[in-house]
């Protein structure tokens, strides 16, 4: 796979990419915390959270991971699955679906379109699989910036939910 957008190359991911993804997740936690957002992912670096490393390793081996690269360096990751996480209070769709289980990019390159390129790749992979529905869930707190990001990328909010006190939003996109 050699999809290229704005110099970004997207390739299949694997277990060897787990350290780079953990670095991106740790940087994202620090970036959010620096902006005053401690509710979305907490304050503990992702690589130090109980089960964090194992979860990323499972994403790389049990799901369908993709890595965005810029000049050969991983700068983003996307993980697709056939439905939402069973740990979340989200019902599977009543039809075949692809589900974005993880989307993260290098915060030092914010604004370069990495997340948008990965989501466009998710749409293509969903279409290529003959599936018409792509869904994602995200944090709906703060000022709703993350929900707005997904809306700008073609998703429509469907079902709000609470995971404990964590406010979430499911969004969907038809790819037919």
Short mmCIF file of N, CA and C in Angstrom, two decimals:
data_model
loop_
_atom_site.label_atom_id
_atom_site.label_comp_id
_atom_site.label_asym_id
_atom_site.label_seq_id
_atom_site.Cartn_x
_atom_site.Cartn_y
_atom_site.Cartn_z
N UNK A 1 0.84 -1.17 0.00
CA UNK A 1 0.00 0.00 0.00
C UNK A 1 0.89 1.23 0.00
N UNK A 2 0.61 2.17 -0.86
CA UNK A 2 1.48 3.33 -0.98
C UNK A 2 0.66 4.59 -1.20
N UNK A 3 -0.38 4.76 -0.39
CA UNK A 3 -1.21 5.96 -0.50
C UNK A 3 -0.38 7.15 -0.03
N UNK A 4 -0.39 8.21 -0.81
CA UNK A 4 0.39 9.38 -0.45
C UNK A 4 -0.49 10.62 -0.53
N UNK A 5 -0.55 11.37 0.55
CA UNK A 5 -1.28 12.62 0.61
C UNK A 5 -0.39 13.63 1.33
N UNK A 6 -0.11 14.76 0.68
CA UNK A 6 0.71 15.81 1.28
C UNK A 6 2.05 15.27 1.77
N UNK A 7 2.63 14.34 1.02
CA UNK A 7 3.91 13.76 1.41
C UNK A 7 3.79 12.67 2.46
N UNK A 8 2.57 12.37 2.88
CA UNK A 8 2.34 11.35 3.89
C UNK A 8 2.12 10.02 3.18
N UNK A 9 2.87 9.01 3.56
CA UNK A 9 2.71 7.67 3.03
C UNK A 9 2.03 6.82 4.09
N UNK A 10 1.00 6.07 3.71
CA UNK A 10 0.29 5.20 4.65
C UNK A 10 0.57 3.76 4.27
N UNK A 11 0.99 3.00 5.27
CA UNK A 11 1.33 1.59 5.05
C UNK A 11 0.70 0.74 6.14
N UNK A 12 0.59 -0.57 5.92
CA UNK A 12 0.11 -1.45 6.98
C UNK A 12 1.06 -1.38 8.18
N UNK A 13 0.49 -1.50 9.36
CA UNK A 13 1.29 -1.48 10.58
C UNK A 13 1.52 -2.88 11.10
N UNK A 14 2.37 -2.98 12.10
CA UNK A 14 2.68 -4.26 12.72
C UNK A 14 3.24 -4.06 14.11
N UNK A 15 3.54 -5.15 14.77
CA UNK A 15 4.01 -5.11 16.15
C UNK A 15 5.25 -4.23 16.32
N UNK A 16 6.11 -4.19 15.32
CA UNK A 16 7.32 -3.36 15.40
C UNK A 16 7.00 -1.87 15.51
N UNK A 17 5.76 -1.48 15.16
CA UNK A 17 5.35 -0.06 15.24
C UNK A 17 4.85 0.33 16.62
N UNK A 18 4.65 -0.64 17.52
CA UNK A 18 4.08 -0.34 18.84
C UNK A 18 4.86 0.73 19.60
N UNK A 19 6.20 0.69 19.65
CA UNK A 19 6.92 1.74 20.39
C UNK A 19 6.66 3.15 19.84
N UNK A 20 6.60 3.30 18.53
CA UNK A 20 6.33 4.61 17.94
C UNK A 20 4.92 5.09 18.30
N UNK A 21 3.97 4.17 18.28
CA UNK A 21 2.59 4.53 18.64
C UNK A 21 2.51 4.93 20.10
N UNK A 22 3.17 4.18 20.97
CA UNK A 22 3.18 4.54 22.39
C UNK A 22 3.80 5.91 22.59
N UNK A 23 4.87 6.23 21.87
CA UNK A 23 5.47 7.57 21.96
C UNK A 23 4.47 8.64 21.55
N UNK A 24 3.72 8.39 20.46
CA UNK A 24 2.71 9.37 20.02
C UNK A 24 1.62 9.53 21.07
N UNK A 25 1.18 8.42 21.65
CA UNK A 25 0.13 8.48 22.67
C UNK A 25 0.64 9.22 23.91
N UNK A 26 1.87 8.94 24.34
CA UNK A 26 2.44 9.66 25.48
C UNK A 26 2.53 11.16 25.20
N UNK A 27 2.95 11.51 23.99
CA UNK A 27 3.04 12.93 23.61
C UNK A 27 1.67 13.58 23.57
N UNK A 28 0.67 12.82 23.13
CA UNK A 28 -0.69 13.36 23.08
C UNK A 28 -1.21 13.66 24.49
N UNK A 29 -0.93 12.77 25.45
CA UNK A 29 -1.34 13.01 26.83
C UNK A 29 -0.66 14.28 27.35
N UNK A 30 0.64 14.42 27.13
CA UNK A 30 1.36 15.61 27.59
C UNK A 30 0.82 16.87 26.92
N UNK A 31 0.53 16.79 25.62
CA UNK A 31 -0.01 17.94 24.88
C UNK A 31 -1.37 18.35 25.43
N UNK A 32 -2.25 17.34 25.65
CA UNK A 32 -3.58 17.66 26.20
C UNK A 32 -3.46 18.28 27.59
N UNK A 33 -2.60 17.70 28.42
CA UNK A 33 -2.43 18.21 29.78
C UNK A 33 -1.91 19.64 29.77
N UNK A 34 -0.98 19.94 28.86
CA UNK A 34 -0.44 21.30 28.76
C UNK A 34 -1.52 22.31 28.37
N UNK A 35 -2.55 21.82 27.69
CA UNK A 35 -3.67 22.69 27.30
C UNK A 35 -4.77 22.71 28.37
N UNK A 36 -4.54 22.04 29.50
CA UNK A 36 -5.52 22.02 30.58
C UNK A 36 -6.51 20.88 30.48
N UNK A 37 -6.34 20.00 29.52
CA UNK A 37 -7.26 18.87 29.34
C UNK A 37 -6.68 17.65 30.07
N UNK A 38 -7.20 17.40 31.26
CA UNK A 38 -6.78 16.21 32.01
C UNK A 38 -7.89 15.16 32.07
N UNK A 39 -9.06 15.49 31.53
CA UNK A 39 -10.19 14.58 31.59
C UNK A 39 -10.21 13.55 30.47
N UNK A 40 -9.73 13.92 29.28
CA UNK A 40 -9.86 13.04 28.12
C UNK A 40 -9.09 11.74 28.30
N UNK A 41 -7.78 11.83 28.56
CA UNK A 41 -6.94 10.63 28.71
C UNK A 41 -6.22 10.62 30.05
N UNK A 42 -6.58 11.53 30.97
CA UNK A 42 -5.91 11.56 32.26
C UNK A 42 -4.55 12.21 32.18
N UNK A 43 -3.73 11.97 33.21
CA UNK A 43 -2.43 12.62 33.30
C UNK A 43 -1.26 11.63 33.24
N UNK A 44 -1.55 10.35 33.30
CA UNK A 44 -0.50 9.33 33.25
C UNK A 44 -0.14 9.05 31.80
N UNK A 45 1.14 9.05 31.46
CA UNK A 45 1.52 8.69 30.08
C UNK A 45 0.90 7.33 29.72
N UNK A 46 0.45 7.21 28.49
CA UNK A 46 -0.25 6.01 28.03
C UNK A 46 0.60 4.76 28.25
N UNK A 47 1.90 4.87 28.01
CA UNK A 47 2.79 3.71 28.14
C UNK A 47 2.93 3.25 29.59
N UNK A 48 2.51 4.10 30.54
CA UNK A 48 2.60 3.74 31.96
C UNK A 48 1.26 3.36 32.55
N UNK A 49 0.19 3.48 31.77
CA UNK A 49 -1.13 3.09 32.27
C UNK A 49 -1.22 1.57 32.34
N UNK A 50 -1.88 1.04 33.36
CA UNK A 50 -2.06 -0.41 33.40
C UNK A 50 -2.72 -0.91 32.12
N UNK A 51 -2.09 -1.84 31.45
CA UNK A 51 -2.64 -2.41 30.23
C UNK A 51 -2.41 -1.59 28.97
N UNK A 52 -1.79 -0.42 29.08
CA UNK A 52 -1.60 0.45 27.92
C UNK A 52 -0.72 -0.18 26.84
N UNK A 53 0.43 -0.70 27.24
CA UNK A 53 1.35 -1.32 26.28
C UNK A 53 0.69 -2.54 25.65
N UNK A 54 0.07 -3.37 26.48
CA UNK A 54 -0.59 -4.59 25.96
C UNK A 54 -1.71 -4.24 24.99
N UNK A 55 -2.45 -3.16 25.27
CA UNK A 55 -3.54 -2.76 24.37
C UNK A 55 -2.99 -2.38 23.00
N UNK A 56 -1.93 -1.58 22.99
CA UNK A 56 -1.34 -1.18 21.70
C UNK A 56 -0.80 -2.41 20.98
N UNK A 57 -0.18 -3.31 21.69
CA UNK A 57 0.32 -4.53 21.05
C UNK A 57 -0.82 -5.37 20.48
N UNK A 58 -1.95 -5.43 21.18
CA UNK A 58 -3.13 -6.14 20.64
C UNK A 58 -3.65 -5.44 19.39
N UNK A 59 -3.68 -4.12 19.40
CA UNK A 59 -4.11 -3.38 18.22
C UNK A 59 -3.27 -3.78 17.01
N UNK A 60 -1.97 -3.95 17.24
CA UNK A 60 -1.04 -4.24 16.15
C UNK A 60 -1.15 -5.69 15.65
N UNK A 61 -1.65 -6.58 16.50
CA UNK A 61 -1.69 -8.00 16.12
C UNK A 61 -3.09 -8.54 15.90
N UNK A 62 -4.10 -7.94 16.52
CA UNK A 62 -5.46 -8.49 16.43
C UNK A 62 -6.39 -7.65 15.59
N UNK A 63 -6.00 -6.42 15.25
CA UNK A 63 -6.83 -5.52 14.47
C UNK A 63 -6.13 -5.23 13.15
N UNK A 64 -6.58 -4.19 12.47
CA UNK A 64 -5.97 -3.81 11.19
C UNK A 64 -5.33 -2.43 11.37
N UNK A 65 -4.02 -2.41 11.65
CA UNK A 65 -3.34 -1.13 11.88
C UNK A 65 -2.72 -0.55 10.60
N UNK A 66 -2.68 0.77 10.55
CA UNK A 66 -2.01 1.49 9.47
C UNK A 66 -1.14 2.57 10.10
N UNK A 67 -0.02 2.82 9.47
CA UNK A 67 0.93 3.82 9.95
C UNK A 67 1.11 4.89 8.88
N UNK A 68 1.00 6.14 9.29
CA UNK A 68 1.32 7.26 8.41
C UNK A 68 2.79 7.61 8.63
N UNK A 69 3.51 7.75 7.52
CA UNK A 69 4.93 8.10 7.58
C UNK A 69 5.18 9.38 6.80
N UNK A 70 6.13 10.13 7.28
CA UNK A 70 6.61 11.31 6.59
C UNK A 70 8.12 11.14 6.52
N UNK A 71 8.66 11.07 5.33
CA UNK A 71 10.10 10.84 5.14
C UNK A 71 10.57 9.58 5.87
N UNK A 72 9.73 8.53 5.88
CA UNK A 72 10.10 7.25 6.48
C UNK A 72 9.94 7.17 7.99
N UNK A 73 9.47 8.24 8.62
CA UNK A 73 9.29 8.26 10.07
C UNK A 73 7.80 8.16 10.40
N UNK A 74 7.41 7.25 11.31
CA UNK A 74 6.00 7.17 11.71
C UNK A 74 5.53 8.48 12.35
N UNK A 75 4.42 9.02 11.84
CA UNK A 75 3.89 10.28 12.36
C UNK A 75 2.41 10.17 12.72
N UNK A 76 1.81 8.99 12.51
CA UNK A 76 0.41 8.80 12.84
C UNK A 76 0.06 7.34 12.76
N UNK A 77 -1.06 6.99 13.41
CA UNK A 77 -1.52 5.60 13.40
C UNK A 77 -3.04 5.57 13.39
N UNK A 78 -3.54 4.56 12.70
CA UNK A 78 -4.97 4.29 12.60
C UNK A 78 -5.15 2.80 12.84
N UNK A 79 -6.13 2.44 13.64
CA UNK A 79 -6.45 1.03 13.85
C UNK A 79 -7.93 0.84 13.52
N UNK A 80 -8.19 -0.06 12.58
CA UNK A 80 -9.56 -0.40 12.20
C UNK A 80 -9.94 -1.75 12.79
N UNK A 81 -11.23 -1.88 13.11
CA UNK A 81 -11.76 -3.13 13.63
C UNK A 81 -13.14 -3.32 13.02
N UNK A 82 -13.78 -4.43 13.35
CA UNK A 82 -15.10 -4.72 12.80
C UNK A 82 -16.23 -4.23 13.71
N UNK A 83 -15.89 -3.54 14.81
CA UNK A 83 -16.89 -3.00 15.70
C UNK A 83 -16.24 -2.26 16.85
N UNK A 84 -17.06 -1.66 17.72
CA UNK A 84 -16.53 -0.89 18.84
C UNK A 84 -15.88 -1.80 19.89
N UNK A 85 -15.11 -1.20 20.76
CA UNK A 85 -14.49 -1.93 21.86
C UNK A 85 -15.57 -2.51 22.76
N UNK A 86 -15.44 -3.77 23.13
CA UNK A 86 -16.42 -4.35 24.05
C UNK A 86 -16.38 -3.70 25.43
N UNK A 87 -15.31 -2.96 25.74
CA UNK A 87 -15.22 -2.27 27.03
C UNK A 87 -16.00 -0.96 27.04
N UNK A 88 -16.48 -0.53 25.89
CA UNK A 88 -17.23 0.73 25.82
C UNK A 88 -18.72 0.44 25.76
N UNK A 89 -19.54 1.34 26.30
CA UNK A 89 -20.99 1.13 26.27
C UNK A 89 -21.59 1.54 24.92
N UNK A 90 -21.11 0.89 23.86
CA UNK A 90 -21.53 1.23 22.50
C UNK A 90 -22.00 -0.05 21.82
N UNK A 91 -23.21 -0.03 21.31
CA UNK A 91 -23.73 -1.21 20.62
C UNK A 91 -23.12 -1.34 19.24
N UNK A 92 -22.82 -2.57 18.82
CA UNK A 92 -22.38 -2.75 17.43
C UNK A 92 -23.49 -2.30 16.49
N UNK A 93 -23.12 -1.94 15.28
CA UNK A 93 -24.12 -1.54 14.28
C UNK A 93 -24.95 -2.76 13.90
N UNK A 94 -26.11 -2.50 13.34
CA UNK A 94 -26.98 -3.59 12.90
C UNK A 94 -26.68 -4.00 11.47
N UNK A 95 -25.47 -3.69 11.02
CA UNK A 95 -25.00 -4.05 9.69
C UNK A 95 -23.48 -4.16 9.77
N UNK A 96 -22.84 -4.73 8.77
CA UNK A 96 -21.37 -4.76 8.80
C UNK A 96 -20.81 -3.33 8.88
N UNK A 97 -19.76 -3.21 9.62
CA UNK A 97 -19.14 -1.89 9.79
C UNK A 97 -17.64 -2.04 9.94
N UNK A 98 -16.93 -0.94 9.73
CA UNK A 98 -15.54 -0.80 10.12
C UNK A 98 -15.56 0.27 11.20
N UNK A 99 -14.70 0.09 12.18
CA UNK A 99 -14.70 0.97 13.34
C UNK A 99 -13.28 1.47 13.59
N UNK A 100 -13.13 2.78 13.72
CA UNK A 100 -11.83 3.37 14.05
C UNK A 100 -11.63 3.18 15.55
N UNK A 101 -10.72 2.29 15.91
CA UNK A 101 -10.44 2.02 17.33
C UNK A 101 -9.36 2.94 17.88
N UNK A 102 -8.48 3.42 16.99
CA UNK A 102 -7.42 4.33 17.42
C UNK A 102 -7.06 5.24 16.26
N UNK A 103 -6.92 6.51 16.57
CA UNK A 103 -6.39 7.49 15.62
C UNK A 103 -5.51 8.43 16.44
N UNK A 104 -4.24 8.48 16.10
CA UNK A 104 -3.32 9.35 16.82
C UNK A 104 -2.28 9.86 15.83
N UNK A 105 -1.83 11.09 16.06
CA UNK A 105 -0.76 11.63 15.22
C UNK A 105 0.24 12.36 16.10
N UNK A 106 1.40 12.57 15.54
CA UNK A 106 2.47 13.27 16.22
C UNK A 106 2.04 14.72 16.44
N UNK A 107 1.90 15.14 17.67
CA UNK A 107 1.41 16.48 17.99
C UNK A 107 2.38 17.57 17.51
N UNK A 108 3.66 17.23 17.32
CA UNK A 108 4.61 18.22 16.81
C UNK A 108 4.30 18.58 15.36
N UNK A 109 3.52 17.75 14.70
CA UNK A 109 3.17 17.99 13.30
C UNK A 109 1.69 18.32 13.14
N UNK A 110 1.07 18.81 14.20
CA UNK A 110 -0.35 19.18 14.15
C UNK A 110 -0.60 20.15 13.01
N UNK A 111 -1.71 19.97 12.34
CA UNK A 111 -2.08 20.85 11.24
C UNK A 111 -1.54 20.41 9.88
N UNK A 112 -0.81 19.32 9.82
CA UNK A 112 -0.24 18.83 8.56
C UNK A 112 -1.19 17.89 7.83
N UNK A 113 -2.36 17.61 8.41
CA UNK A 113 -3.34 16.76 7.73
C UNK A 113 -3.13 15.27 7.93
N UNK A 114 -2.35 14.89 8.93
CA UNK A 114 -2.07 13.48 9.16
C UNK A 114 -3.33 12.73 9.55
N UNK A 115 -4.08 13.26 10.52
CA UNK A 115 -5.32 12.61 10.95
C UNK A 115 -6.32 12.52 9.81
N UNK A 116 -6.44 13.60 9.04
CA UNK A 116 -7.38 13.60 7.91
C UNK A 116 -6.96 12.57 6.86
N UNK A 117 -5.66 12.45 6.60
CA UNK A 117 -5.18 11.47 5.63
C UNK A 117 -5.48 10.05 6.10
N UNK A 118 -5.29 9.80 7.39
CA UNK A 118 -5.59 8.47 7.93
C UNK A 118 -7.08 8.17 7.87
N UNK A 119 -7.92 9.16 8.15
CA UNK A 119 -9.37 8.94 8.05
C UNK A 119 -9.79 8.70 6.60
N UNK A 120 -9.20 9.42 5.66
CA UNK A 120 -9.50 9.18 4.24
C UNK A 120 -9.09 7.75 3.87
N UNK A 121 -7.98 7.29 4.43
CA UNK A 121 -7.54 5.92 4.18
C UNK A 121 -8.55 4.93 4.79
N UNK A 122 -9.08 5.24 5.96
CA UNK A 122 -10.09 4.38 6.58
C UNK A 122 -11.33 4.27 5.70
N UNK A 123 -11.73 5.37 5.09
CA UNK A 123 -12.87 5.35 4.18
C UNK A 123 -12.58 4.43 3.00
N UNK A 124 -11.40 4.57 2.42
CA UNK A 124 -11.03 3.72 1.27
C UNK A 124 -10.97 2.25 1.65
N UNK A 125 -10.39 1.94 2.79
CA UNK A 125 -10.30 0.54 3.24
C UNK A 125 -11.69 -0.03 3.52
N UNK A 126 -12.57 0.79 4.06
CA UNK A 126 -13.95 0.36 4.33
C UNK A 126 -14.65 0.06 3.01
N UNK A 127 -14.51 0.96 2.07
CA UNK A 127 -15.11 0.77 0.73
C UNK A 127 -14.52 -0.47 0.06
N UNK A 128 -13.19 -0.62 0.12
CA UNK A 128 -12.51 -1.76 -0.49
C UNK A 128 -13.01 -3.09 0.09
N UNK A 129 -13.40 -3.09 1.37
CA UNK A 129 -13.90 -4.30 2.02
C UNK A 129 -15.37 -4.57 1.67
N UNK A 130 -15.99 -3.66 0.91
CA UNK A 130 -17.39 -3.83 0.55
C UNK A 130 -18.34 -3.50 1.69
N UNK A 131 -17.86 -2.69 2.63
CA UNK A 131 -18.65 -2.29 3.80
C UNK A 131 -19.08 -0.83 3.59
N UNK A 132 -20.32 -0.53 3.96
CA UNK A 132 -20.87 0.81 3.72
C UNK A 132 -20.79 1.76 4.90
N UNK A 133 -20.46 1.24 6.09
CA UNK A 133 -20.52 2.06 7.29
C UNK A 133 -19.17 2.10 8.00
N UNK A 134 -18.69 3.31 8.28
CA UNK A 134 -17.48 3.54 9.06
C UNK A 134 -17.90 4.35 10.28
N UNK A 135 -17.52 3.85 11.46
CA UNK A 135 -17.86 4.58 12.69
C UNK A 135 -16.61 4.80 13.54
N UNK A 136 -16.75 5.74 14.47
CA UNK A 136 -15.70 6.09 15.40
C UNK A 136 -16.38 6.63 16.66
N UNK A 137 -15.71 6.52 17.79
CA UNK A 137 -16.19 7.22 18.98
C UNK A 137 -15.06 8.08 19.50
N UNK A 138 -15.44 9.12 20.21
CA UNK A 138 -14.42 10.04 20.73
C UNK A 138 -14.94 10.73 21.98
N UNK A 139 -14.02 11.42 22.63
CA UNK A 139 -14.34 12.23 23.79
C UNK A 139 -15.18 13.41 23.32
N UNK A 140 -16.28 13.65 24.02
CA UNK A 140 -17.17 14.75 23.63
C UNK A 140 -17.09 15.91 24.61
N UNK A 141 -16.15 15.86 25.55
CA UNK A 141 -16.02 16.93 26.54
C UNK A 141 -15.29 18.14 25.99
N UNK A 142 -14.90 18.99 26.93
CA UNK A 142 -14.22 20.22 26.54
C UNK A 142 -15.15 21.07 25.69
N UNK A 143 -14.63 21.66 24.69
CA UNK A 143 -15.44 22.49 23.80
C UNK A 143 -15.97 21.74 22.60
N UNK A 144 -15.87 20.41 22.60
CA UNK A 144 -16.36 19.62 21.48
C UNK A 144 -15.44 19.65 20.27
N UNK A 145 -14.17 20.04 20.47
CA UNK A 145 -13.25 20.17 19.34
C UNK A 145 -13.01 18.85 18.61
N UNK A 146 -12.95 17.75 19.37
CA UNK A 146 -12.68 16.46 18.73
C UNK A 146 -13.88 16.01 17.89
N UNK A 147 -15.07 16.21 18.39
CA UNK A 147 -16.28 15.90 17.60
C UNK A 147 -16.28 16.75 16.33
N UNK A 148 -15.93 18.02 16.45
CA UNK A 148 -15.89 18.91 15.28
C UNK A 148 -14.84 18.44 14.27
N UNK A 149 -13.70 17.93 14.74
CA UNK A 149 -12.68 17.39 13.84
C UNK A 149 -13.26 16.26 12.99
N UNK A 150 -13.95 15.34 13.63
CA UNK A 150 -14.54 14.23 12.88
C UNK A 150 -15.64 14.71 11.93
N UNK A 151 -16.41 15.70 12.35
CA UNK A 151 -17.43 16.26 11.45
C UNK A 151 -16.77 16.88 10.21
N UNK A 152 -15.66 17.59 10.40
CA UNK A 152 -14.94 18.18 9.25
C UNK A 152 -14.43 17.10 8.31
N UNK A 153 -14.28 15.90 8.82
CA UNK A 153 -13.77 14.79 8.02
C UNK A 153 -14.88 13.84 7.56
N UNK A 154 -16.11 14.35 7.48
CA UNK A 154 -17.21 13.61 6.87
C UNK A 154 -18.07 12.77 7.78
N UNK A 155 -17.83 12.81 9.08
CA UNK A 155 -18.62 12.01 10.02
C UNK A 155 -19.80 12.83 10.56
N UNK A 156 -20.86 12.12 10.93
CA UNK A 156 -22.05 12.73 11.51
C UNK A 156 -22.26 12.16 12.91
N UNK A 157 -22.45 13.01 13.93
CA UNK A 157 -22.71 12.48 15.27
C UNK A 157 -23.99 11.65 15.27
N UNK A 158 -23.93 10.51 15.95
CA UNK A 158 -25.11 9.65 16.06
C UNK A 158 -25.53 9.50 17.51
N UNK A 159 -24.77 8.74 18.29
CA UNK A 159 -25.18 8.42 19.65
C UNK A 159 -24.20 8.95 20.70
N UNK A 160 -24.67 9.85 21.57
CA UNK A 160 -23.83 10.24 22.71
C UNK A 160 -23.85 9.10 23.73
N UNK A 161 -22.82 9.00 24.55
CA UNK A 161 -22.79 7.98 25.60
C UNK A 161 -21.93 8.46 26.75
N UNK A 162 -22.07 7.78 27.88
CA UNK A 162 -21.22 8.01 29.03
C UNK A 162 -20.50 6.72 29.36
N UNK A 163 -19.21 6.81 29.59
CA UNK A 163 -18.42 5.68 30.10
C UNK A 163 -17.98 6.12 31.48
N UNK A 164 -18.73 5.75 32.51
CA UNK A 164 -18.54 6.32 33.83
C UNK A 164 -18.96 7.78 33.76
N UNK A 165 -18.02 8.69 34.05
CA UNK A 165 -18.33 10.12 33.93
C UNK A 165 -17.72 10.72 32.66
N UNK A 166 -17.12 9.88 31.82
CA UNK A 166 -16.45 10.31 30.60
C UNK A 166 -17.48 10.46 29.48
N UNK A 167 -17.71 11.71 28.99
CA UNK A 167 -18.70 11.90 27.92
C UNK A 167 -18.13 11.53 26.55
N UNK A 168 -18.85 10.68 25.83
CA UNK A 168 -18.39 10.27 24.51
C UNK A 168 -19.44 10.51 23.45
N UNK A 169 -18.99 10.42 22.21
CA UNK A 169 -19.87 10.60 21.06
C UNK A 169 -19.49 9.58 20.00
N UNK A 170 -20.49 8.85 19.50
CA UNK A 170 -20.27 7.98 18.35
C UNK A 170 -20.59 8.80 17.11
N UNK A 171 -19.77 8.65 16.08
CA UNK A 171 -20.00 9.33 14.80
C UNK A 171 -19.95 8.28 13.70
N UNK A 172 -20.66 8.54 12.62
CA UNK A 172 -20.74 7.58 11.51
C UNK A 172 -20.56 8.29 10.18
N UNK A 173 -20.09 7.51 9.20
CA UNK A 173 -19.95 8.00 7.84
C UNK A 173 -20.33 6.88 6.88
N UNK A 174 -21.20 7.19 5.95
CA UNK A 174 -21.56 6.23 4.89
C UNK A 174 -20.50 6.34 3.81
N UNK A 175 -20.01 5.21 3.34
CA UNK A 175 -18.95 5.23 2.35
C UNK A 175 -19.38 4.62 1.03
N UNK A 176 -20.67 4.31 0.86
CA UNK A 176 -21.16 3.66 -0.35
C UNK A 176 -21.10 4.53 -1.57
#
